[in-house]
Coordinates of C-alpha atoms in Angstrom, one line a residue:
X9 CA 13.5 25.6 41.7
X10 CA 15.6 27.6 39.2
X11 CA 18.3 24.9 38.8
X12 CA 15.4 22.4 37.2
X13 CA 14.1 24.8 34.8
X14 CA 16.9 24.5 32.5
X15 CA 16.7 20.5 33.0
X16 CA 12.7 20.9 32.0
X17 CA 13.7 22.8 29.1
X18 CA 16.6 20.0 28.3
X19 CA 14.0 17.2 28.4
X20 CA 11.6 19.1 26.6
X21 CA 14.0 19.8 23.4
X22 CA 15.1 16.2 23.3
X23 CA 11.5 15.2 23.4
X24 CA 10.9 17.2 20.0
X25 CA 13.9 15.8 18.6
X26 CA 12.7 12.5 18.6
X27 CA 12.5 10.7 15.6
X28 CA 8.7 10.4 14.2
X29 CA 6.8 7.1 14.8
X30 CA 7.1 5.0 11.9
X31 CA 4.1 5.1 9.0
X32 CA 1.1 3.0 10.3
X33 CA 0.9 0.5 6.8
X34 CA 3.6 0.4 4.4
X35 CA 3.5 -2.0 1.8
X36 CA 5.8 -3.2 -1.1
X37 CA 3.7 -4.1 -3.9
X38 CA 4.2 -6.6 -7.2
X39 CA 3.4 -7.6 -10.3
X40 CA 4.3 -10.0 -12.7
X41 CA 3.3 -11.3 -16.2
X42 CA 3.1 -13.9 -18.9
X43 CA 5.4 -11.8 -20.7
X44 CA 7.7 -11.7 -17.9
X45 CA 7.5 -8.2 -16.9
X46 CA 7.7 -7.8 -12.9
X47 CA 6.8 -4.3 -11.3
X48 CA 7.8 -3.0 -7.6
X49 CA 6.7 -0.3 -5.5
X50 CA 6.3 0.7 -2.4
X51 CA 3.0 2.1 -1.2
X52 CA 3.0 4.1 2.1
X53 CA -0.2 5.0 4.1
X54 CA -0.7 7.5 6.8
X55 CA 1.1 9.5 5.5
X56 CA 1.0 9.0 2.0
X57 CA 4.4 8.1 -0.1
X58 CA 6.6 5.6 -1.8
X59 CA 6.9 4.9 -5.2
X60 CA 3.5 3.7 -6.6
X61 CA 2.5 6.2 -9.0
X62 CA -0.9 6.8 -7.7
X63 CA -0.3 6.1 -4.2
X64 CA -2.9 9.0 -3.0
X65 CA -6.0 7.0 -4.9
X66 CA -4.5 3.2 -3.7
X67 CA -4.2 5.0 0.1
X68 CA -7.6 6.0 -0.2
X69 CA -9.4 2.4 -1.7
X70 CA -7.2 0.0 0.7
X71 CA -8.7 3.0 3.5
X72 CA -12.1 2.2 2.9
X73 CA -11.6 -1.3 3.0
X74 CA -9.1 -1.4 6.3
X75 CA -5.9 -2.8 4.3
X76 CA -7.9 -6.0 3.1
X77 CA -6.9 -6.3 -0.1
X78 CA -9.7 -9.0 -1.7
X79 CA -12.1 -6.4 -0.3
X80 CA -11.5 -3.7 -2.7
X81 CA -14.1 -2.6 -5.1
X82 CA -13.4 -3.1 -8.5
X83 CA -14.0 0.0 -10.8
X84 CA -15.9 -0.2 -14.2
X85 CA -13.9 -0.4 -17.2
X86 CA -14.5 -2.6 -20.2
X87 CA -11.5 -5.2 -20.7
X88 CA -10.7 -7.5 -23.4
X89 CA -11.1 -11.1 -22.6
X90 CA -7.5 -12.2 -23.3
X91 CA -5.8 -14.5 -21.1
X92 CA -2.4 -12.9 -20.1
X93 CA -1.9 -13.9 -16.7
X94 CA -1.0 -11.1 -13.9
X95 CA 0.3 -12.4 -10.8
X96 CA 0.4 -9.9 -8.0
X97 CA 1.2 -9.6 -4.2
X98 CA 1.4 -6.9 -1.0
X99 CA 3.3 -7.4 1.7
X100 CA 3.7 -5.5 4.5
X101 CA 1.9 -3.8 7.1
X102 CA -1.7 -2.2 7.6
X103 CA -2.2 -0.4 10.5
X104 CA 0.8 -2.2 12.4
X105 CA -1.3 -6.1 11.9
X106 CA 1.0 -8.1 9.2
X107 CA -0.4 -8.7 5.7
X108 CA 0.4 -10.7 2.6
X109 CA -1.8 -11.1 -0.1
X110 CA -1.8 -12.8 -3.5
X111 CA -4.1 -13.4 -6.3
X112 CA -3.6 -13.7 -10.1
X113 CA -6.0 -12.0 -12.9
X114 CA -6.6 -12.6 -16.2
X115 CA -4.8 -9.6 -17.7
X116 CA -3.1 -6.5 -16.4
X117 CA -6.8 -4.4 -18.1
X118 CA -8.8 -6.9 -15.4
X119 CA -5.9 -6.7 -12.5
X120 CA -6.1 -2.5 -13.0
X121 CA -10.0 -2.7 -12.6
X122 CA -10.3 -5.5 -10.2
X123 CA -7.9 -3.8 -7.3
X124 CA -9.4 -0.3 -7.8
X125 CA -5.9 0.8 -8.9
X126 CA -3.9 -0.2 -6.4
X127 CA -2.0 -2.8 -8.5
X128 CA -1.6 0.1 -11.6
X129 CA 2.0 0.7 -11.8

């Protein structure tokens, strides 16, 4: 019994070297304008990273609509009614189901308040 031990113990420490499951929704976010300004990002949930600048708040509204984007709650703010196109899109992953999603609003004040901040960058 004595000559498995070390084996165990083996197994075991190459068990907790495993790389870590990748992130359950990752998404890579843009934007683009009538001025022709494009934005990317990349917006990571569970855990929270990439490179949106509020990614903890856009992890948190896309969470308490599962990942569906035209679902999202759109937050009060007083916008201007000029028409300056914003063109967005998400594609990626929520939860390990596919996603892609696009929609246009009728300037960037509108596409901030409309997506609860999750197309702010």
């Amino acid at each position: 019994m004595a000559f498995f031990e070390p084996i165990g113990a083996c197994v075991l420490a190459l068990a907790c070297m495993a790389p870590a499951p990748p992130a359950e929704s990752t998404f890579q976010l843009t934007s683009h304008d009538t001025r022709g300004r494009v934005g990317t990002v990349s917006l990571t949930c569970g855990p929270t990273g990439g490179s949106h600048p509020g990614r903890g708040n856009a992890c948190a509204k896309l969470s308490e609509v599962d990942g569906e984007f035209d679902r999202l709650r759109p937050e009060p703010r007083a916008c201007t009614l000029e028409y300056a196109p914003v063109d967005v899109s998400a594609v990626g992953k929520w939860r390990g189901e596919p996603v892609t999603y696009r929609t246009s609003y009728a300037n960037r004040c509108v596409a901030d308040a409309e997506s609860a901040g999750v197309f702010t960058f």
